[in-house]
Short mmCIF file of C-alpha atoms and ligand atoms in Angstrom, two decimals:
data_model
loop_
_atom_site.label_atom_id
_atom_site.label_comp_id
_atom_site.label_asym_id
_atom_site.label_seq_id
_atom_site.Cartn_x
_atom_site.Cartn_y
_atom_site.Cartn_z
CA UNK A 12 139.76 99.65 94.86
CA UNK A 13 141.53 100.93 97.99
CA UNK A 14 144.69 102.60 97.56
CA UNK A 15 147.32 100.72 99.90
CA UNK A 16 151.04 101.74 100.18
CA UNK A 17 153.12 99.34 98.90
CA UNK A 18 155.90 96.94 99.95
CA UNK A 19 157.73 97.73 97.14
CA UNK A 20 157.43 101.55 97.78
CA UNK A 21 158.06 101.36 101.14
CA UNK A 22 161.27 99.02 100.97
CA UNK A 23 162.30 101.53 98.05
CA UNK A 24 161.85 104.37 100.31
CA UNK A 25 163.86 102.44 103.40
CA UNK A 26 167.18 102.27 101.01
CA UNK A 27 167.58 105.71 101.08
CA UNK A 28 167.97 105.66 104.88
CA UNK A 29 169.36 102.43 105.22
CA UNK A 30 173.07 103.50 105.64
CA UNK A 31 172.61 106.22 108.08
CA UNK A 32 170.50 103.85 110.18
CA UNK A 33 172.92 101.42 110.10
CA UNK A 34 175.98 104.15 111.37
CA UNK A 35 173.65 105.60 114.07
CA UNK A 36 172.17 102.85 115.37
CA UNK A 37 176.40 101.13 115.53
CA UNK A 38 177.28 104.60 117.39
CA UNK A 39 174.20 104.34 119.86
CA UNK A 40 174.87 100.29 119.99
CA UNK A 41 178.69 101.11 121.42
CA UNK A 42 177.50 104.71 124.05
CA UNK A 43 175.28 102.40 125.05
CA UNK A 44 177.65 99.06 125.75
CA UNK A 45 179.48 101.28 127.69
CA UNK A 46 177.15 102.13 130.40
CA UNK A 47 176.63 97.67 130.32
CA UNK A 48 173.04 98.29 128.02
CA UNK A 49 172.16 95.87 125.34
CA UNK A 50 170.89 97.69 122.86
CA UNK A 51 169.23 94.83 121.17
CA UNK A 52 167.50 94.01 123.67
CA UNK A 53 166.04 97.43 124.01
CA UNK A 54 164.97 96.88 120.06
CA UNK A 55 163.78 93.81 120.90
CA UNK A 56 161.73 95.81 123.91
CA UNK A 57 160.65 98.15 121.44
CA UNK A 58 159.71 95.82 118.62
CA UNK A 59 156.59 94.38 121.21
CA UNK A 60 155.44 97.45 122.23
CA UNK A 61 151.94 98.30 120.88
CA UNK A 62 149.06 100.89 121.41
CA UNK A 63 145.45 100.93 120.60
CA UNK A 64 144.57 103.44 117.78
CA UNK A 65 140.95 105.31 118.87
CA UNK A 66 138.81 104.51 115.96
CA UNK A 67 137.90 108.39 116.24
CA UNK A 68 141.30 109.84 115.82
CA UNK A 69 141.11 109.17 112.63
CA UNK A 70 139.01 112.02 111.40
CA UNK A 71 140.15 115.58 112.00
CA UNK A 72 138.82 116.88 115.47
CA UNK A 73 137.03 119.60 116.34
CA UNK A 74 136.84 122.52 119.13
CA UNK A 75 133.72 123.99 120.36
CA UNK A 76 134.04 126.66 118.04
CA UNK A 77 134.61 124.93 114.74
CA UNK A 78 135.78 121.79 113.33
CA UNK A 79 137.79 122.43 109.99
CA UNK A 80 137.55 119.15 107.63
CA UNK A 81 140.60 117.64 105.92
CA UNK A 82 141.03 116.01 102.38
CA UNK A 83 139.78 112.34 102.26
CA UNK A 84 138.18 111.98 106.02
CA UNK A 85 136.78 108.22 106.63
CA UNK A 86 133.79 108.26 105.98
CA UNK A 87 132.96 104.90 107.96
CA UNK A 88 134.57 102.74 110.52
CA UNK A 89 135.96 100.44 107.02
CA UNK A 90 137.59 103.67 106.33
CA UNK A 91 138.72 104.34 109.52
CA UNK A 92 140.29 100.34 109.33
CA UNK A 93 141.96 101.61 106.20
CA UNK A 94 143.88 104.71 107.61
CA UNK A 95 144.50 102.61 110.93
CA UNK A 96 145.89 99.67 108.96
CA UNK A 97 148.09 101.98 106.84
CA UNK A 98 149.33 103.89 110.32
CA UNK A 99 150.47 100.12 111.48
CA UNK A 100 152.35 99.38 107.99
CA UNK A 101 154.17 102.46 108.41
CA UNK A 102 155.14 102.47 112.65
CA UNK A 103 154.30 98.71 113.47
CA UNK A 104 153.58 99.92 116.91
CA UNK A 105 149.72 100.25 116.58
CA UNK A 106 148.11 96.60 116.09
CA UNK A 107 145.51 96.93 117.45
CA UNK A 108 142.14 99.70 117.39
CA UNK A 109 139.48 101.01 120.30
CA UNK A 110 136.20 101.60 118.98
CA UNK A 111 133.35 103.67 120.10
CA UNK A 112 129.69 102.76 119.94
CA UNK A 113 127.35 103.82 118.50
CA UNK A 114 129.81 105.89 116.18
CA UNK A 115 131.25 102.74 114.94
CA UNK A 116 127.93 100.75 114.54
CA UNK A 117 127.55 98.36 111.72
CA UNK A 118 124.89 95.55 111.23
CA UNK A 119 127.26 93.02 111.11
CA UNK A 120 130.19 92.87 113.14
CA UNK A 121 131.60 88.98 112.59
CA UNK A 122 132.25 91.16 109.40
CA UNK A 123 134.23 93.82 110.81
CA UNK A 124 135.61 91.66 113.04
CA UNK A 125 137.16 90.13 109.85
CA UNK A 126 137.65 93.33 108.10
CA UNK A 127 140.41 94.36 110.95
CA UNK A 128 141.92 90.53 110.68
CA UNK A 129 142.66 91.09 107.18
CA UNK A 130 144.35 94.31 107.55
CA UNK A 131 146.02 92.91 110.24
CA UNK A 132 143.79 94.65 113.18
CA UNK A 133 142.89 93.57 116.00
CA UNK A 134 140.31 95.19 118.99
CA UNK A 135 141.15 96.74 122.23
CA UNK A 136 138.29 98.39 124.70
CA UNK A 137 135.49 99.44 123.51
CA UNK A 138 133.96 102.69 124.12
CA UNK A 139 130.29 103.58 125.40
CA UNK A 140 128.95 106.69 124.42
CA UNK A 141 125.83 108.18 127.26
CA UNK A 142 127.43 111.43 126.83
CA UNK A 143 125.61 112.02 123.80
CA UNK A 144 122.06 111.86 121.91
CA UNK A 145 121.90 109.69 118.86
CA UNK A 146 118.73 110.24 116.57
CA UNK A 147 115.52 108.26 117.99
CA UNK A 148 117.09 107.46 121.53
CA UNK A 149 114.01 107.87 123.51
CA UNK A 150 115.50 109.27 126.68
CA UNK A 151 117.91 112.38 127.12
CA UNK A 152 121.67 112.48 128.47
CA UNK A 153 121.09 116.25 129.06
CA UNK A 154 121.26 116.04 132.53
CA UNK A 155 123.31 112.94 132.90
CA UNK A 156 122.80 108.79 131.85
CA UNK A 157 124.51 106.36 134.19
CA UNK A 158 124.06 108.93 137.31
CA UNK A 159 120.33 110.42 136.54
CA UNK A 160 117.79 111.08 138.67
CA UNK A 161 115.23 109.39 136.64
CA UNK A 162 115.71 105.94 137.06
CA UNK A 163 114.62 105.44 133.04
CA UNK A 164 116.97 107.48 131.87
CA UNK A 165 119.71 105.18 133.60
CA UNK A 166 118.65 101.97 132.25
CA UNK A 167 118.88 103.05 129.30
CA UNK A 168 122.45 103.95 130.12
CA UNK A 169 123.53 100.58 131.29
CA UNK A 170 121.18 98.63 128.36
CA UNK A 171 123.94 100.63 125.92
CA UNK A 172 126.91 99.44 127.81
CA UNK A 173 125.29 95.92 128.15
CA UNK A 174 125.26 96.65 124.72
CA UNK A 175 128.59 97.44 124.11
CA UNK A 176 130.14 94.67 126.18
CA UNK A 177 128.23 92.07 123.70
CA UNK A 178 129.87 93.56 120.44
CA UNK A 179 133.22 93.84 122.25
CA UNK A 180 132.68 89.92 122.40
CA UNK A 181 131.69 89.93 118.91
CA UNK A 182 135.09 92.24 117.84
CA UNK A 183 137.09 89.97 120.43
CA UNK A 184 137.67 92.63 122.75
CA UNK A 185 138.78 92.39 126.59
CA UNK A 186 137.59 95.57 127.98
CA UNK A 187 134.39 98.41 128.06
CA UNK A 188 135.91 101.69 128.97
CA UNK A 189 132.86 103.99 130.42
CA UNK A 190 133.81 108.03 130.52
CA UNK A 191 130.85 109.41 130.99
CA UNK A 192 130.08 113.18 131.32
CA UNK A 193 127.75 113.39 133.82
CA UNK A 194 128.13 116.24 136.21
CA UNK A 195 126.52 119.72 137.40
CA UNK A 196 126.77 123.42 135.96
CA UNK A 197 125.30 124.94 139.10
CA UNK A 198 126.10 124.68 143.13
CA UNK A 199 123.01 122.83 144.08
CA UNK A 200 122.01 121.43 141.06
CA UNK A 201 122.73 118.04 141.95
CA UNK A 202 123.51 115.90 145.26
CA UNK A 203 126.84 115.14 144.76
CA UNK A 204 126.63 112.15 147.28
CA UNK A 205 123.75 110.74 145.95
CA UNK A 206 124.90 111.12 142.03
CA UNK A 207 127.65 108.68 143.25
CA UNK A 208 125.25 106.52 144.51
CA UNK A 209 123.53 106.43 141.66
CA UNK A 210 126.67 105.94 139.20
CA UNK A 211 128.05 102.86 141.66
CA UNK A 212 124.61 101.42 141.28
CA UNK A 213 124.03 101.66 137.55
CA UNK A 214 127.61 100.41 137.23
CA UNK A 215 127.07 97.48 139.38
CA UNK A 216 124.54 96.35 136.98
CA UNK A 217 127.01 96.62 134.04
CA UNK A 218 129.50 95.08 136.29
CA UNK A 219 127.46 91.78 136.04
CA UNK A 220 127.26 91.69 132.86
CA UNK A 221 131.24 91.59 132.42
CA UNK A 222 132.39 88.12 131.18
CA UNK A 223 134.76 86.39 133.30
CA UNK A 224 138.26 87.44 131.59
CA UNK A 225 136.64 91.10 130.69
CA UNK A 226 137.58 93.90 132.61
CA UNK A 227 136.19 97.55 133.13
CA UNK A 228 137.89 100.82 132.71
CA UNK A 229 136.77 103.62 134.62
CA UNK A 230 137.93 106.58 133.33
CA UNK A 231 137.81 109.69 135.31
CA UNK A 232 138.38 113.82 133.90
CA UNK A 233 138.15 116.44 136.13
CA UNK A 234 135.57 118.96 134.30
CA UNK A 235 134.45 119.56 131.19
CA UNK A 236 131.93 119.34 129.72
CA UNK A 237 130.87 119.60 132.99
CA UNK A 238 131.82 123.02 134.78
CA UNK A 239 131.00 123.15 138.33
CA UNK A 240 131.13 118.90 139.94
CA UNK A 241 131.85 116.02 137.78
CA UNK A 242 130.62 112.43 138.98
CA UNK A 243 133.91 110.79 138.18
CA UNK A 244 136.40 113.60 138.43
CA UNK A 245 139.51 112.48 139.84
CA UNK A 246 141.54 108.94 140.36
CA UNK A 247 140.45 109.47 144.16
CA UNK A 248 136.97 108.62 143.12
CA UNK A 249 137.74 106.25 140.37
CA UNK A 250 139.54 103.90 142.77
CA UNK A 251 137.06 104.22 145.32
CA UNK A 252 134.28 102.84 142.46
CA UNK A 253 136.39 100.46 141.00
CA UNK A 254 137.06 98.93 144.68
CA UNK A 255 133.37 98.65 145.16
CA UNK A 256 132.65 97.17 142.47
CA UNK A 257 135.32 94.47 142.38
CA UNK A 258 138.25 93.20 140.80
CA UNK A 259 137.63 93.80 137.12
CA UNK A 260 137.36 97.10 137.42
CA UNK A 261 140.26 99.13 137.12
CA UNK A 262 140.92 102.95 136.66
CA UNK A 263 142.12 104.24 133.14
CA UNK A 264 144.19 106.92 133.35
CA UNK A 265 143.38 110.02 130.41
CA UNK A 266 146.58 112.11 130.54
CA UNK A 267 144.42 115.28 129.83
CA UNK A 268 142.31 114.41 132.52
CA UNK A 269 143.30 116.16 135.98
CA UNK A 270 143.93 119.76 137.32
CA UNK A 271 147.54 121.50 136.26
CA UNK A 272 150.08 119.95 137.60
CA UNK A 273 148.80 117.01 139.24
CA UNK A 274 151.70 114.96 139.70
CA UNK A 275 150.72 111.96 137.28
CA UNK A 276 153.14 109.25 137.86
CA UNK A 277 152.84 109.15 141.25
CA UNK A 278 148.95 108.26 140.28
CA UNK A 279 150.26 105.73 137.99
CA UNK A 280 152.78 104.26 140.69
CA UNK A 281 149.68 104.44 142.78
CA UNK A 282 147.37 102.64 140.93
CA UNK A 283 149.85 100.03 140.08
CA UNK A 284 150.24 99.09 143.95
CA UNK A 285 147.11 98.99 144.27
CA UNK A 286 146.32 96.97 141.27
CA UNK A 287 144.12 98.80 140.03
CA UNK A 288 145.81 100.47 136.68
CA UNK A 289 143.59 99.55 133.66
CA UNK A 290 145.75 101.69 131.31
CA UNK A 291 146.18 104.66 129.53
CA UNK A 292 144.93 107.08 126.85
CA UNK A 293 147.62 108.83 125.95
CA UNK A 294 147.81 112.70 124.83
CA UNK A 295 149.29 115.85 125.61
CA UNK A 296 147.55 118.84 127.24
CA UNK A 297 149.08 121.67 127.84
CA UNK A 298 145.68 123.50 129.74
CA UNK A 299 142.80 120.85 130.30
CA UNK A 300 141.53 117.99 127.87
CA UNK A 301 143.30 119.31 125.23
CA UNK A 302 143.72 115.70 123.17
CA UNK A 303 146.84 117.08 121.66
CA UNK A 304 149.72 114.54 120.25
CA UNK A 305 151.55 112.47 122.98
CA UNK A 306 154.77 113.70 123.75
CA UNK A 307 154.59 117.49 122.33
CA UNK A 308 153.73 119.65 125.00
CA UNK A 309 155.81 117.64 128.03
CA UNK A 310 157.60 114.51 127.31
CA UNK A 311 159.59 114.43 130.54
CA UNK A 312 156.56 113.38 131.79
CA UNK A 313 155.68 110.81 129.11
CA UNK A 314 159.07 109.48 130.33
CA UNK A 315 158.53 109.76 134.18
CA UNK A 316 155.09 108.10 133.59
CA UNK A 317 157.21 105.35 131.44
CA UNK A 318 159.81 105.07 134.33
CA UNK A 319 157.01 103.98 136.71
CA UNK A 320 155.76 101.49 134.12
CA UNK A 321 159.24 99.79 133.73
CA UNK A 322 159.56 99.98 137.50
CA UNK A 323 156.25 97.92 137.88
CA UNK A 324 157.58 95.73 135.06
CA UNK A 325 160.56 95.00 136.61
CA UNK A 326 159.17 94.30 139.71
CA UNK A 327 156.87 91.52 138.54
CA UNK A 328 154.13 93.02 139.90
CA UNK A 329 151.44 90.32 140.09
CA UNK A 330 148.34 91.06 137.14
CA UNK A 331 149.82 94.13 135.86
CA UNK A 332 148.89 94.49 132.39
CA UNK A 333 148.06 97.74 131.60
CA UNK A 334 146.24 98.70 128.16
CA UNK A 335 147.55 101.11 125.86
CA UNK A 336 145.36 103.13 123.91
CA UNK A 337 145.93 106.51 122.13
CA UNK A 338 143.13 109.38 122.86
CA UNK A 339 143.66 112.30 120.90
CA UNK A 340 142.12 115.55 118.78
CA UNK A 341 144.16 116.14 115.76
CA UNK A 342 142.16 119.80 114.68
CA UNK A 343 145.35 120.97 112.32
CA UNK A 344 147.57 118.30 111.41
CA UNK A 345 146.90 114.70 109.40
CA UNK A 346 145.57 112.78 111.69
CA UNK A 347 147.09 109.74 110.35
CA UNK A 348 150.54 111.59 110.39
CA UNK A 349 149.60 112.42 114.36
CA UNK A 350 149.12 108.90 115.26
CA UNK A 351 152.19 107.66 113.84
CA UNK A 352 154.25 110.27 115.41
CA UNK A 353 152.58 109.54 118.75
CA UNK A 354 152.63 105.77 118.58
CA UNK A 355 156.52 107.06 117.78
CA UNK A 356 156.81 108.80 121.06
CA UNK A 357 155.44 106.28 123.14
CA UNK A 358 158.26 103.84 122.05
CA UNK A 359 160.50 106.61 122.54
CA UNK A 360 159.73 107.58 126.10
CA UNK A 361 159.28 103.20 126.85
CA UNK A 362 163.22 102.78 125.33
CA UNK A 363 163.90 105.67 127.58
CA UNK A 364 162.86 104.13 130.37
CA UNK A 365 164.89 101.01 129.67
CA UNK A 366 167.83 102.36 130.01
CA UNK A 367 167.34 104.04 132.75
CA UNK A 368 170.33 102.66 135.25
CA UNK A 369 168.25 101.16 138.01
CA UNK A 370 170.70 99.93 140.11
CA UNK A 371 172.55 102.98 140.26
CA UNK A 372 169.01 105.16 140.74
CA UNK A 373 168.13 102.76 143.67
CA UNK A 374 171.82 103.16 145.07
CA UNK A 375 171.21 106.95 145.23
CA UNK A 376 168.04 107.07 146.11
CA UNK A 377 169.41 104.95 149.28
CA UNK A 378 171.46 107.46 150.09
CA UNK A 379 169.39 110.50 150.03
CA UNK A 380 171.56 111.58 146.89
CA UNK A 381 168.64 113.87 145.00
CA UNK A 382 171.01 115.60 142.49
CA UNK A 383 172.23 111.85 141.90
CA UNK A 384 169.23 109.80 141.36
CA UNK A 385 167.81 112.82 139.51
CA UNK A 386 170.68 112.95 137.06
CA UNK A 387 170.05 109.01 136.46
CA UNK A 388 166.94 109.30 134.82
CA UNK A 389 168.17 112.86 133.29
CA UNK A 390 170.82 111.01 131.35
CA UNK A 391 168.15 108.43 130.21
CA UNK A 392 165.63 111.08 129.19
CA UNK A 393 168.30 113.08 127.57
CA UNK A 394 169.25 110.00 125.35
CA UNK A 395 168.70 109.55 121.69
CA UNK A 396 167.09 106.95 121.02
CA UNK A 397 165.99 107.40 117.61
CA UNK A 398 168.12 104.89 116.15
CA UNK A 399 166.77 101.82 118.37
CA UNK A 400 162.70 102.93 117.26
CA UNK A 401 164.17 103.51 113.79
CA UNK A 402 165.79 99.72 113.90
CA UNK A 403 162.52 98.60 115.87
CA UNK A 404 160.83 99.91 112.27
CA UNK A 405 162.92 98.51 109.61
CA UNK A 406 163.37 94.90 111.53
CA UNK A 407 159.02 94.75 111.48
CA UNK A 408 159.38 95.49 107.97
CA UNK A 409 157.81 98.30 108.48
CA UNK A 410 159.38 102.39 107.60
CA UNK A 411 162.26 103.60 108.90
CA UNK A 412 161.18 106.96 108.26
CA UNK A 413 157.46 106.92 108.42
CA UNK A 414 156.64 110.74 107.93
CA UNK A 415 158.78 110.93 105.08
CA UNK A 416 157.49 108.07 103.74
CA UNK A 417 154.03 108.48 104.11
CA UNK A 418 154.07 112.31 102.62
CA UNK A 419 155.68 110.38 99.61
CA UNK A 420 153.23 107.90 98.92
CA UNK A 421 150.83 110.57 98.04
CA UNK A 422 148.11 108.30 100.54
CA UNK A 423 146.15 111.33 101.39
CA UNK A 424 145.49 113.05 97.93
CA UNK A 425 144.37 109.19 96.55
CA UNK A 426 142.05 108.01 99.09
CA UNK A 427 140.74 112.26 99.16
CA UNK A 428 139.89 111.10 95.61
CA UNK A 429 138.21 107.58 96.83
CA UNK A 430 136.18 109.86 99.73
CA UNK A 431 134.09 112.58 98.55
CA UNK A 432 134.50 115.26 101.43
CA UNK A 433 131.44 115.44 103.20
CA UNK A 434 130.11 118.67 103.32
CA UNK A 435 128.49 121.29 106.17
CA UNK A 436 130.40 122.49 109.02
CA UNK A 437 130.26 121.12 112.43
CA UNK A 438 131.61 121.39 116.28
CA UNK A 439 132.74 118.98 118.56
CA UNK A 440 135.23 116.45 118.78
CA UNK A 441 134.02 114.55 115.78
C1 RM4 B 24 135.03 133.21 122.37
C2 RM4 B 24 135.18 134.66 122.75
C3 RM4 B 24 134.48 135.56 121.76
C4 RM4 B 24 133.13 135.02 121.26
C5 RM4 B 24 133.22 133.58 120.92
C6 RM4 B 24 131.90 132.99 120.46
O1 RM4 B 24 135.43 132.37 123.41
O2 RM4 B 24 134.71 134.87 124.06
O3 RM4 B 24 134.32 136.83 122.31
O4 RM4 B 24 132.79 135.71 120.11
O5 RM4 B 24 133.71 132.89 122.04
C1 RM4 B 25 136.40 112.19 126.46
C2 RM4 B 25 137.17 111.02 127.05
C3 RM4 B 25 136.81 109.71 126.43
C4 RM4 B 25 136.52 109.76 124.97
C5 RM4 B 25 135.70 110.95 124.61
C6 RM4 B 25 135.49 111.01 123.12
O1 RM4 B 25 136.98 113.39 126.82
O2 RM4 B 25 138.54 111.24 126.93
O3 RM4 B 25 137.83 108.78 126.62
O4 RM4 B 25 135.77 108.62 124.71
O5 RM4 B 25 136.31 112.11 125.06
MN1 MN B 26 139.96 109.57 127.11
MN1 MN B 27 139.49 113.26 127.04
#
């Protein structure tokens, strides 16, 4: 028997907070009124915001170097359903999960499929993996799968992601997101022209295979584990493939995925006048790829990404619906204490950018008033909005204090006793 949190635990564990909640979220509710902001309807906002959990952030992450195992990893993707289901009891943010194939393989997915629906789960993109060898594969991704020189090699490539799109359909998915890590090491190792050409030609043939209301994500990362070129390395190329290939492709936007200081909203606001923003994974990076938790290296830029989100929002723009999914490497904390905090700051930097005053920002900006505009989304950004995600919480039913609540539960040290810890050492993300 699974150990589950319960209601009565959790709604136990609420009444402690209950009061303070209740003279915080009055004293926000009346700061707010007076700048003219609802603050229900921010809540409200708040309460319908969700974000994919990655079905491999989950398990504790690795470096290069070493991966260090924590107490009562999932052992399987039922597992995996387990922490992820517990994770939306606590935050109510996270409903629904992205999976990866093959690493979430089972032999029967109408079952999972129904495993996640009665934990109240449900599926976002799935992933393709050509970036690594699984045991028997008859062809090598050492130098590359959907990009290749040998033609075999590719096919088998696109066969997986023709693969994946047919268990997305099974799981009820919408979306295949391809990242793959094809690149060079060495000036001259590869023709970077005709590596594109190959790419845009193995992806046309996935392309076809899309069903009619699927769309692809394209995601693009600038090196690694790629060193010297990278087929897909930047949104520049990303758009330029998902244009060829038509209008279910769209570009997916890893926040760990371009140079230093790339100016990422202004991708974002890019992409969404061009519609072609698929969505997100969200992390924090504070060097390269570094998966680390949304929001805890530089959440004025969670926020300005946000602010370009509610701007598009606002706007009406025509098909913009972009996915939210979490992508992240949790190497020292609890993973399923990362993910809640994350889903956490997402909401956070999204009720931020409600509130921003958009009249007056669009009244300065129309008078070249920098300081003035700029101290208009300073005074959102500089908000606390605790109390509204807090509310958001305890209105879902869900914990008003979700750390605190989950460390009580004792969650980790049962299900550590449900999971023997699987033993060995091992690199790499998972
Ligand atoms: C580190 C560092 C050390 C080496 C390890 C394996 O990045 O360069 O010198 O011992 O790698
Ligand atoms: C990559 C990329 C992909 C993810 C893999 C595991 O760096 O972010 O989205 O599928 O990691
Ligand atoms: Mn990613
Ligand atoms: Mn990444």
């Amino acid at each position: 028997m699974t150990f589950r949190i319960s209601d009565d635990f959790l709604a136990e564990t609420n009444r402690k907070f209950e009061g303070v909640l209740a003279e915080d979220y009055d004293a926000l509710s009346r700061q707010l009124a007076r700048r003219k902001i609802d603050i229900e309807a921010i809540t409200r906002a708040v309460m319908a915001f969700g974000v994919a959990i990655p079905t491999w952030g989950v398990g504790t992450g690795g470096t290069r170097f070493a991966r260090f195992p924590g107490p009562g990893e999932p052992r399987n993707i039922f597992d995996k359903l387990d922490d992820c289901a517990t994770i939306q009891q606590l935050v109510r943010a996270t409903p629904t999960i992205s999976p990866h194939f093959p690493w979430d393989a089972v032999s029967d997915f109408a079952e999972l499929r129904e495993a996640a629906q009665h934990r109240g789960l449900g599926f976002d993109a799935v992933n393709s993996n050509t970036f690594q060898d699984q045991a028997g594969q008859p062809r090598s991704y050492k130098f590359g799968s959907l990009s290749h020189v040998d033609r075999a090699v590719r096919a088998q490539a696109i066969t997986h992601n023709i693969e994946c799109i047919e268990i997305g359909r099974r799981l009820g998915s919408k979306a295949l997101t391809v990242w793959v890590a094809d690149g060079s090491n060495f000036a001259g190792q590869s023709n970077l022209t005709l590596a594109l050409d190959r790419y845009l030609d193995s992806m046309r043939e996935i392309y076809e295979a899309l069903p009619a209301d699927w769309r692809v994500f394209l995601e693009h990362k600038c090196f690694e584990p790629a060193f010297y070129s990278t087929v897909i390395s930047d949104w520049g190329t990303s758009f330029a493939a998902a244009l060829e290939l038509g209008p279910k492709a769209q570009c997916l936007v890893d926040l760990g995925h371009h140079a230093p200081n790339v100016n990422i909203e202004q991708i974002v606001a890019r992409l969404v006048r061009f519609g072609k923003l698929a969505g997100f994974h969200f992390n924090d990076s504070k060097y390269g790829d570094d998966d680390l938790d949304t929001g805890s290296v530089e959440p004025f830029r969670l926020f300005l990404v946000f602010n370009e989100l509610v701007d598009a929002q606002n706007r009406q723009v025509a098909g913009f619906a972009p996915a939210y999914m979490l992508d992240q490497s949790h190497n020292v904390t609890d993973p399923i204490e990362s993910l809640m905090q994350s889903a956490i700051e997402l909401q956070r930097a999204y009720a931020q950018a409600l509130i921003v005053d958009r009249p007056a920002l669009a009244a300065a900006q129309g008078v070249n008033d920098a300081l003035g505009a700029h101290l208009e989304l300073k005074r959102a950004f500089t908000a606390d909005v605790s109390p509204i995600l807090a509310m958001a919480r305890y209105r879902a039913k869900s914990a008003i204090a979700p750390i605190e609540t989950y460390r009580a539960s004792g969650y980790r040290t049962r299900i550590a006793a449900e999971r023997p810890a699987v033993t060995g050492t091992s690199a790499g993300i998972v």
